[in-house]
Structures are given as C-alpha cells and as structure tokens.
Amino acid sequence: MSTADQKKIRVALVDDQPLVRMGLATMIGAEPDLEVVGEASDGSAALPMLRRTHPDVVLCDIRMPVLDGLGMLEQVTRDSSLQDVRVVMLTTFELDEYVFEALRLGASGFLLKDAEPVALLDAIRVVADGGSLLAPTVTKRVIEEFGSSRRAANPHPRLGDLTEREREMVAWVATGRSNAEIAAELVVSPDTVRTHVSRAMVKLHARDRAQLVVFAIESGLRV
C-alpha cells in the first residue's frame, strides 16, 4: 500500500497560544501520514470540536483559561462517544504538578513543549497505535514523587482479579521499563511480558499503559 493510500492519523490541537498551535499544525501537516482536523484555544471550546471531528490523538496544553486540560480530559474520558480518542498532555516542566492527575484521569502520556519535533511526531504515531507516551526520565520522577507517598490507600477494585504473575508485571510496568527491559530482568520472552501486561490491562479496564502505571502506584504494587 502506498503512503497516499494509507489512512492518515487525525490530530486535534488544544492550546491557548495561537503561535504554538500554528507551529504544531505546520509541523504535523508536513507529514504524509498525519493531518490536523481541528483546533481550539481552551478545553471548553475543544469539546464540541472533538465530538465533531473525532480525532485519533489530541495534543492538549495542561494549563489553559476557561477550562484547563485536566477538565477537558476528564470530560473526554467520561464521554462514550470519545472512548477511542487518545489525549497527550503538553507541559512546560518535566514534573508539572498536574502530570500525575492527568495520567490518573486517562491521559495517554505527556510531552514537554520544547521536545524535539521528531519526538513529538513519533509520539503521535505511538499513541495512535495504542501505545502510551511515558518518557523514562519523566516516568521515574513521577514514580519517585508520587509513589513514595501513596501507600496502597486506594487499591484498584479489580486488583484481586489479577493472577500473581499479572500483578508482578503491572508492578514492573510502573518502574518505567519497556516490555523488552522487563523480559531481560525476568529472563522471559518479551511476548510473555506483553501477554501478561495485556491481560492485566483488560482486567483493570486500563485505557493504555500509562493508566496501568497509575493503577500500580495507587495500589501500592512494588517490585
């Protein structure tokens, strides 16, 4: 199949800075497999746009007037008509105070606004393909910052549905390691890790790997 025949990944941009949206739109529009289908300057304006355009991926600033990124994200994840829409939060700082909350609410990950263009474009493709965007350095800092203070005070209600091996894999996912890295640590195949992680996601109703990290931290799972 030629590039022209491939289905394009539909992207929506939500940011209160017009120059940021213009820069992102120009960069994304230059890629043959990506297209911008909508823009909005705040979360309130974004919601009807998202319901109208139904993008695959949304790049959304965390901090905006009227309705911020967290408020928008919460409504997106509660709307059954938008269940296939994946949201990547944009932030200025590696450990923005709202990052963990964004992951808890269902964000597929987050990116620094000064990320290299190739990293941002790759992130869109990874998330559209069902993956999650958790940069190892940022993930480790999130775990260090929030994991140490969350002592299984809010265990996931379906945690008991997991097998011992699945619980172990969820704990490893929360370390920020990839399936290949986990496999190397446990001396098993990456396919074995992938199978257990996938089953755990289904049982916990996790939207993606990013939410699995949140479940592990909140439930107190440790390796």
PDB file of C-alpha atoms in Angstrom:
ATOM      1  CA  MET A   1       0.000   0.000   0.000  1.00  0.00           C
ATOM      2  CA  SER A   2       1.394   3.405  -0.925  1.00  0.00           C
ATOM      3  CA  THR A   3       1.651   6.282   1.550  1.00  0.00           C
ATOM      4  CA  ALA A   4      -1.134   8.063  -0.307  1.00  0.00           C
ATOM      5  CA  ASP A   5      -3.457   5.096   0.220  1.00  0.00           C
ATOM      6  CA  GLN A   6      -2.804   4.803   3.953  1.00  0.00           C
ATOM      7  CA  LYS A   7      -5.327   6.161   6.397  1.00  0.00           C
ATOM      8  CA  LYS A   8      -3.999   9.340   7.952  1.00  0.00           C
ATOM      9  CA  ILE A   9      -3.768   9.807  11.706  1.00  0.00           C
ATOM     10  CA  ARG A  10      -6.197  12.546  12.677  1.00  0.00           C
ATOM     11  CA  VAL A  11      -4.830  15.055  15.185  1.00  0.00           C
ATOM     12  CA  ALA A  12      -6.519  17.854  17.139  1.00  0.00           C
ATOM     13  CA  LEU A  13      -4.670  20.724  18.839  1.00  0.00           C
ATOM     14  CA  VAL A  14      -5.824  22.414  22.049  1.00  0.00           C
ATOM     15  CA  ASP A  15      -3.657  25.294  23.295  1.00  0.00           C
ATOM     16  CA  ASP A  16      -4.398  28.875  24.275  1.00  0.00           C
ATOM     17  CA  GLN A  17      -1.346  30.190  22.396  1.00  0.00           C
ATOM     18  CA  PRO A  18      -2.064  30.734  18.662  1.00  0.00           C
ATOM     19  CA  LEU A  19       1.636  30.597  17.757  1.00  0.00           C
ATOM     20  CA  VAL A  20       2.016  27.210  19.458  1.00  0.00           C
ATOM     21  CA  ARG A  21      -0.987  25.831  17.559  1.00  0.00           C
ATOM     22  CA  MET A  22       0.311  27.270  14.284  1.00  0.00           C
ATOM     23  CA  GLY A  23       3.749  25.736  14.807  1.00  0.00           C
ATOM     24  CA  LEU A  24       2.306  22.336  15.656  1.00  0.00           C
ATOM     25  CA  ALA A  25      -0.143  22.449  12.748  1.00  0.00           C
ATOM     26  CA  THR A  26       2.622  23.337  10.279  1.00  0.00           C
ATOM     27  CA  MET A  27       4.883  20.562  11.519  1.00  0.00           C
ATOM     28  CA  ILE A  28       2.138  17.911  11.599  1.00  0.00           C
ATOM     29  CA  GLY A  29       0.690  18.972   8.261  1.00  0.00           C
ATOM     30  CA  ALA A  30       4.039  18.377   6.568  1.00  0.00           C
ATOM     31  CA  GLU A  31       3.880  14.657   7.428  1.00  0.00           C
ATOM     32  CA  PRO A  32       2.185  12.453   4.786  1.00  0.00           C
ATOM     33  CA  ASP A  33       0.578  10.154   7.374  1.00  0.00           C
ATOM     34  CA  LEU A  34      -0.724  12.881   9.708  1.00  0.00           C
ATOM     35  CA  GLU A  35      -3.372  15.592   9.424  1.00  0.00           C
ATOM     36  CA  VAL A  36      -4.751  18.287  11.715  1.00  0.00           C
ATOM     37  CA  VAL A  37      -8.545  18.083  11.819  1.00  0.00           C
ATOM     38  CA  GLY A  38      -9.330  20.710  14.430  1.00  0.00           C
ATOM     39  CA  GLU A  39      -8.003  23.365  16.795  1.00  0.00           C
ATOM     40  CA  ALA A  40      -9.269  25.056  19.962  1.00  0.00           C
ATOM     41  CA  SER A  41      -7.932  27.656  22.394  1.00  0.00           C
ATOM     42  CA  ASP A  42      -9.308  26.087  25.581  1.00  0.00           C
ATOM     43  CA  GLY A  43     -10.961  22.938  26.890  1.00  0.00           C
ATOM     44  CA  SER A  44     -14.493  24.281  26.695  1.00  0.00           C
ATOM     45  CA  ALA A  45     -14.173  25.138  23.010  1.00  0.00           C
ATOM     46  CA  ALA A  46     -12.362  21.854  22.382  1.00  0.00           C
ATOM     47  CA  LEU A  47     -15.139  19.505  23.495  1.00  0.00           C
ATOM     48  CA  PRO A  48     -17.655  20.256  20.702  1.00  0.00           C
ATOM     49  CA  MET A  49     -14.767  20.293  18.214  1.00  0.00           C
ATOM     50  CA  LEU A  50     -13.637  16.838  19.364  1.00  0.00           C
ATOM     51  CA  ARG A  51     -17.163  15.436  19.151  1.00  0.00           C
ATOM     52  CA  ARG A  52     -17.477  16.847  15.645  1.00  0.00           C
ATOM     53  CA  THR A  53     -14.091  15.772  14.257  1.00  0.00           C
ATOM     54  CA  HIS A  54     -13.396  12.646  16.380  1.00  0.00           C
ATOM     55  CA  PRO A  55      -9.588  12.737  16.102  1.00  0.00           C
ATOM     56  CA  ASP A  56      -7.299   9.813  16.859  1.00  0.00           C
ATOM     57  CA  VAL A  57      -4.951  11.895  19.012  1.00  0.00           C
ATOM     58  CA  VAL A  58      -5.329  15.196  20.862  1.00  0.00           C
ATOM     59  CA  LEU A  59      -2.348  17.329  21.848  1.00  0.00           C
ATOM     60  CA  CYS A  60      -3.587  19.406  24.774  1.00  0.00           C
ATOM     61  CA  ASP A  61      -1.940  22.007  26.989  1.00  0.00           C
ATOM     62  CA  ILE A  62      -2.433  21.304  30.699  1.00  0.00           C
ATOM     63  CA  ARG A  63      -2.791  24.943  31.729  1.00  0.00           C
ATOM     64  CA  MET A  64      -5.421  26.973  29.849  1.00  0.00           C
ATOM     65  CA  PRO A  65      -8.097  29.555  30.709  1.00  0.00           C
ATOM     66  CA  VAL A  66     -11.869  28.855  30.841  1.00  0.00           C
ATOM     67  CA  LEU A  67     -11.445  25.055  31.067  1.00  0.00           C
ATOM     68  CA  ASP A  68      -7.959  23.654  31.533  1.00  0.00           C
ATOM     69  CA  GLY A  69      -6.538  20.467  30.098  1.00  0.00           C
ATOM     70  CA  LEU A  70      -7.476  18.346  33.108  1.00  0.00           C
ATOM     71  CA  GLY A  71     -11.090  19.471  32.980  1.00  0.00           C
ATOM     72  CA  MET A  72     -11.261  18.705  29.282  1.00  0.00           C
ATOM     73  CA  LEU A  73      -9.544  15.329  29.725  1.00  0.00           C
ATOM     74  CA  GLU A  74     -11.982  14.283  32.440  1.00  0.00           C
ATOM     75  CA  GLN A  75     -14.944  15.004  30.168  1.00  0.00           C
ATOM     76  CA  VAL A  76     -13.331  13.233  27.208  1.00  0.00           C
ATOM     77  CA  THR A  77     -12.705  10.028  29.177  1.00  0.00           C
ATOM     78  CA  ARG A  78     -16.282  10.049  30.513  1.00  0.00           C
ATOM     79  CA  ASP A  79     -17.829  10.518  27.063  1.00  0.00           C
ATOM     80  CA  SER A  80     -18.512   7.121  25.473  1.00  0.00           C
ATOM     81  CA  SER A  81     -18.571   8.715  22.018  1.00  0.00           C
ATOM     82  CA  LEU A  82     -14.927   9.730  22.517  1.00  0.00           C
ATOM     83  CA  GLN A  83     -13.665   6.457  24.015  1.00  0.00           C
ATOM     84  CA  ASP A  84     -11.213   5.913  21.147  1.00  0.00           C
ATOM     85  CA  VAL A  85      -9.745   9.412  21.366  1.00  0.00           C
ATOM     86  CA  ARG A  86      -6.282   9.472  22.955  1.00  0.00           C
ATOM     87  CA  VAL A  87      -5.042  12.581  24.745  1.00  0.00           C
ATOM     88  CA  VAL A  88      -1.398  13.607  25.137  1.00  0.00           C
ATOM     89  CA  MET A  89      -0.844  16.474  27.543  1.00  0.00           C
ATOM     90  CA  LEU A  90       1.675  19.207  26.767  1.00  0.00           C
ATOM     91  CA  THR A  91       3.584  20.736  29.661  1.00  0.00           C
ATOM     92  CA  THR A  92       6.415  23.216  30.165  1.00  0.00           C
ATOM     93  CA  PHE A  93       8.053  21.400  33.062  1.00  0.00           C
ATOM     94  CA  GLU A  94       9.112  17.773  33.427  1.00  0.00           C
ATOM     95  CA  LEU A  95       7.266  17.380  36.705  1.00  0.00           C
ATOM     96  CA  ASP A  96       4.305  19.678  36.324  1.00  0.00           C
ATOM     97  CA  GLU A  97       2.110  19.491  39.434  1.00  0.00           C
ATOM     98  CA  TYR A  98      -0.771  18.262  37.295  1.00  0.00           C
ATOM     99  CA  VAL A  99       1.043  15.446  35.492  1.00  0.00           C
ATOM    100  CA  PHE A 100       0.066  12.618  37.830  1.00  0.00           C
ATOM    101  CA  GLU A 101      -3.545  13.790  37.895  1.00  0.00           C
ATOM    102  CA  ALA A 102      -3.556  13.850  34.086  1.00  0.00           C
ATOM    103  CA  LEU A 103      -2.368  10.243  33.974  1.00  0.00           C
ATOM    104  CA  ARG A 104      -4.920   9.238  36.606  1.00  0.00           C
ATOM    105  CA  LEU A 105      -7.704  10.798  34.534  1.00  0.00           C
ATOM    106  CA  GLY A 106      -6.713   8.793  31.459  1.00  0.00           C
ATOM    107  CA  ALA A 107      -4.088  10.746  29.540  1.00  0.00           C
ATOM    108  CA  SER A 108      -2.024   8.534  27.265  1.00  0.00           C
ATOM    109  CA  GLY A 109       1.082  10.384  28.340  1.00  0.00           C
ATOM    110  CA  PHE A 110       2.664  13.781  28.223  1.00  0.00           C
ATOM    111  CA  LEU A 111       5.280  15.731  26.299  1.00  0.00           C
ATOM    112  CA  LEU A 112       7.454  18.692  27.109  1.00  0.00           C
ATOM    113  CA  LYS A 113       6.640  21.677  24.907  1.00  0.00           C
ATOM    114  CA  ASP A 114      10.303  22.010  23.967  1.00  0.00           C
ATOM    115  CA  ALA A 115      10.547  18.385  22.800  1.00  0.00           C
ATOM    116  CA  GLU A 116      12.341  17.780  19.525  1.00  0.00           C
ATOM    117  CA  PRO A 117       9.963  17.755  16.527  1.00  0.00           C
ATOM    118  CA  VAL A 118      10.819  14.162  15.662  1.00  0.00           C
ATOM    119  CA  ALA A 119       9.966  13.090  19.228  1.00  0.00           C
ATOM    120  CA  LEU A 120       6.578  14.786  19.052  1.00  0.00           C
ATOM    121  CA  LEU A 121       5.739  13.277  15.667  1.00  0.00           C
ATOM    122  CA  ASP A 122       6.807   9.823  16.827  1.00  0.00           C
ATOM    123  CA  ALA A 123       4.697  10.268  19.964  1.00  0.00           C
ATOM    124  CA  ILE A 124       1.576  10.935  17.905  1.00  0.00           C
ATOM    125  CA  ARG A 125       2.147   7.730  15.951  1.00  0.00           C
ATOM    126  CA  VAL A 126       2.859   5.640  19.073  1.00  0.00           C
ATOM    127  CA  VAL A 127      -0.297   6.826  20.848  1.00  0.00           C
ATOM    128  CA  ALA A 128      -2.449   6.434  17.733  1.00  0.00           C
ATOM    129  CA  ASP A 129      -1.228   2.843  17.504  1.00  0.00           C
ATOM    130  CA  GLY A 130      -2.473   2.130  21.030  1.00  0.00           C
ATOM    131  CA  GLY A 131       0.743   2.741  22.909  1.00  0.00           C
ATOM    132  CA  SER A 132       1.435   5.228  25.672  1.00  0.00           C
ATOM    133  CA  LEU A 133       3.901   8.020  25.916  1.00  0.00           C
ATOM    134  CA  LEU A 134       5.903   7.840  29.104  1.00  0.00           C
ATOM    135  CA  ALA A 135       9.437   9.103  28.698  1.00  0.00           C
ATOM    136  CA  PRO A 136      11.639   7.031  31.069  1.00  0.00           C
ATOM    137  CA  THR A 137      13.187  10.052  32.825  1.00  0.00           C
ATOM    138  CA  VAL A 138       9.822  11.681  33.424  1.00  0.00           C
ATOM    139  CA  THR A 139       8.165   8.420  34.434  1.00  0.00           C
ATOM    140  CA  LYS A 140      10.822   7.721  37.048  1.00  0.00           C
ATOM    141  CA  ARG A 141      10.385  11.201  38.520  1.00  0.00           C
ATOM    142  CA  VAL A 142       6.609  10.788  38.657  1.00  0.00           C
ATOM    143  CA  ILE A 143       7.017   7.472  40.457  1.00  0.00           C
ATOM    144  CA  GLU A 144       9.579   8.888  42.885  1.00  0.00           C
ATOM    145  CA  GLU A 145       7.481  11.959  43.613  1.00  0.00           C
ATOM    146  CA  PHE A 146       4.069  10.339  43.984  1.00  0.00           C
ATOM    147  CA  GLY A 147       4.727   6.648  44.516  1.00  0.00           C
ATOM    148  CA  SER A 148       6.544   7.089  47.816  1.00  0.00           C
ATOM    149  CA  SER A 149       3.614   8.988  49.334  1.00  0.00           C
ATOM    150  CA  ARG A 150       0.858   6.662  48.126  1.00  0.00           C
ATOM    151  CA  ARG A 151       0.746   3.665  50.443  1.00  0.00           C
ATOM    152  CA  ALA A 152      -1.914   1.466  48.864  1.00  0.00           C
ATOM    153  CA  ALA A 153      -4.535   3.873  50.206  1.00  0.00           C
ATOM    154  CA  ASN A 154      -6.635   3.435  47.115  1.00  0.00           C
ATOM    155  CA  PRO A 155      -6.143  -0.069  45.662  1.00  0.00           C
ATOM    156  CA  HIS A 156      -7.875  -0.747  42.376  1.00  0.00           C
ATOM    157  CA  PRO A 157     -11.189  -2.588  42.956  1.00  0.00           C
ATOM    158  CA  ARG A 158     -10.285  -5.209  40.339  1.00  0.00           C
ATOM    159  CA  LEU A 159      -6.789  -5.846  41.648  1.00  0.00           C
ATOM    160  CA  GLY A 160      -7.920  -9.184  43.075  1.00  0.00           C
ATOM    161  CA  ASP A 161      -8.833 -10.377  39.570  1.00  0.00           C
ATOM    162  CA  LEU A 162      -5.171 -10.425  38.563  1.00  0.00           C
ATOM    163  CA  THR A 163      -3.027 -13.525  38.817  1.00  0.00           C
ATOM    164  CA  GLU A 164       0.168 -13.282  40.853  1.00  0.00           C
ATOM    165  CA  ARG A 165       2.181 -13.068  37.622  1.00  0.00           C
ATOM    166  CA  GLU A 166      -0.031 -10.316  36.222  1.00  0.00           C
ATOM    167  CA  ARG A 167       0.334  -8.290  39.437  1.00  0.00           C
ATOM    168  CA  GLU A 168       4.085  -8.695  39.155  1.00  0.00           C
ATOM    169  CA  MET A 169       4.058  -7.439  35.559  1.00  0.00           C
ATOM    170  CA  VAL A 170       1.938  -4.408  36.470  1.00  0.00           C
ATOM    171  CA  ALA A 171       4.472  -3.564  39.182  1.00  0.00           C
ATOM    172  CA  TRP A 172       7.286  -3.806  36.648  1.00  0.00           C
ATOM    173  CA  VAL A 173       5.414  -1.578  34.192  1.00  0.00           C
ATOM    174  CA  ALA A 174       5.283   1.065  36.932  1.00  0.00           C
ATOM    175  CA  THR A 175       9.086   1.173  37.011  1.00  0.00           C
ATOM    176  CA  GLY A 176       9.033   2.793  33.590  1.00  0.00           C
ATOM    177  CA  ARG A 177      10.662  -0.152  31.856  1.00  0.00           C
ATOM    178  CA  SER A 178       9.626  -1.385  28.415  1.00  0.00           C
ATOM    179  CA  ASN A 179       8.420  -4.942  27.769  1.00  0.00           C
ATOM    180  CA  ALA A 180      11.860  -5.852  26.426  1.00  0.00           C
ATOM    181  CA  GLU A 181      13.596  -4.469  29.521  1.00  0.00           C
ATOM    182  CA  ILE A 182      11.188  -6.301  31.843  1.00  0.00           C
ATOM    183  CA  ALA A 183      11.768  -9.518  29.896  1.00  0.00           C
ATOM    184  CA  ALA A 184      15.522  -9.134  30.314  1.00  0.00           C
ATOM    185  CA  GLU A 185      15.147  -8.607  34.073  1.00  0.00           C
ATOM    186  CA  LEU A 186      12.924 -11.673  34.498  1.00  0.00           C
ATOM    187  CA  VAL A 187      14.675 -13.817  31.886  1.00  0.00           C
ATOM    188  CA  VAL A 188      11.499 -14.469  29.910  1.00  0.00           C
ATOM    189  CA  SER A 189      10.473 -13.573  26.376  1.00  0.00           C
ATOM    190  CA  PRO A 190       9.068 -10.121  25.505  1.00  0.00           C
ATOM    191  CA  ASP A 191       5.963 -11.905  24.176  1.00  0.00           C
ATOM    192  CA  THR A 192       5.367 -13.425  27.624  1.00  0.00           C
ATOM    193  CA  VAL A 193       5.570  -9.997  29.227  1.00  0.00           C
ATOM    194  CA  ARG A 194       3.321  -8.496  26.569  1.00  0.00           C
ATOM    195  CA  THR A 195       0.694 -11.200  27.104  1.00  0.00           C
ATOM    196  CA  HIS A 196       0.557 -10.722  30.883  1.00  0.00           C
ATOM    197  CA  VAL A 197       0.507  -6.922  30.591  1.00  0.00           C
ATOM    198  CA  SER A 198      -2.282  -7.051  28.011  1.00  0.00           C
ATOM    199  CA  ARG A 199      -4.389  -9.357  30.177  1.00  0.00           C
ATOM    200  CA  ALA A 200      -3.871  -7.090  33.183  1.00  0.00           C
ATOM    201  CA  MET A 201      -4.969  -4.062  31.160  1.00  0.00           C
ATOM    202  CA  VAL A 202      -8.169  -5.825  30.121  1.00  0.00           C
ATOM    203  CA  LYS A 203      -8.973  -6.925  33.669  1.00  0.00           C
ATOM    204  CA  LEU A 204      -8.284  -3.478  35.139  1.00  0.00           C
ATOM    205  CA  HIS A 205     -10.067  -1.699  32.281  1.00  0.00           C
ATOM    206  CA  ALA A 206      -6.940   0.380  31.680  1.00  0.00           C
ATOM    207  CA  ARG A 207      -7.134   2.605  28.621  1.00  0.00           C
ATOM    208  CA  ASP A 208      -3.422   2.160  27.998  1.00  0.00           C
ATOM    209  CA  ARG A 209      -0.054   1.508  29.616  1.00  0.00           C
ATOM    210  CA  ALA A 210       0.061   4.979  31.147  1.00  0.00           C
ATOM    211  CA  GLN A 211      -3.050   4.298  33.198  1.00  0.00           C
ATOM    212  CA  LEU A 212      -1.604   0.959  34.253  1.00  0.00           C
ATOM    213  CA  VAL A 213       1.285   2.864  35.852  1.00  0.00           C
ATOM    214  CA  VAL A 214      -1.200   4.965  37.817  1.00  0.00           C
ATOM    215  CA  PHE A 215      -3.116   1.891  38.999  1.00  0.00           C
ATOM    216  CA  ALA A 216       0.131   0.295  40.185  1.00  0.00           C
ATOM    217  CA  ILE A 217       1.233   3.392  42.123  1.00  0.00           C
ATOM    218  CA  GLU A 218      -2.171   3.928  43.738  1.00  0.00           C
ATOM    219  CA  SER A 219      -2.475   0.243  44.626  1.00  0.00           C
ATOM    220  CA  GLY A 220       0.967   0.110  46.186  1.00  0.00           C
ATOM    221  CA  LEU A 221       2.388  -2.507  43.811  1.00  0.00           C
ATOM    222  CA  ARG A 222       6.186  -2.709  44.023  1.00  0.00           C
ATOM    223  CA  VAL A 223       8.813  -4.965  42.503  1.00  0.00           C
TER     224      VAL A 223
END
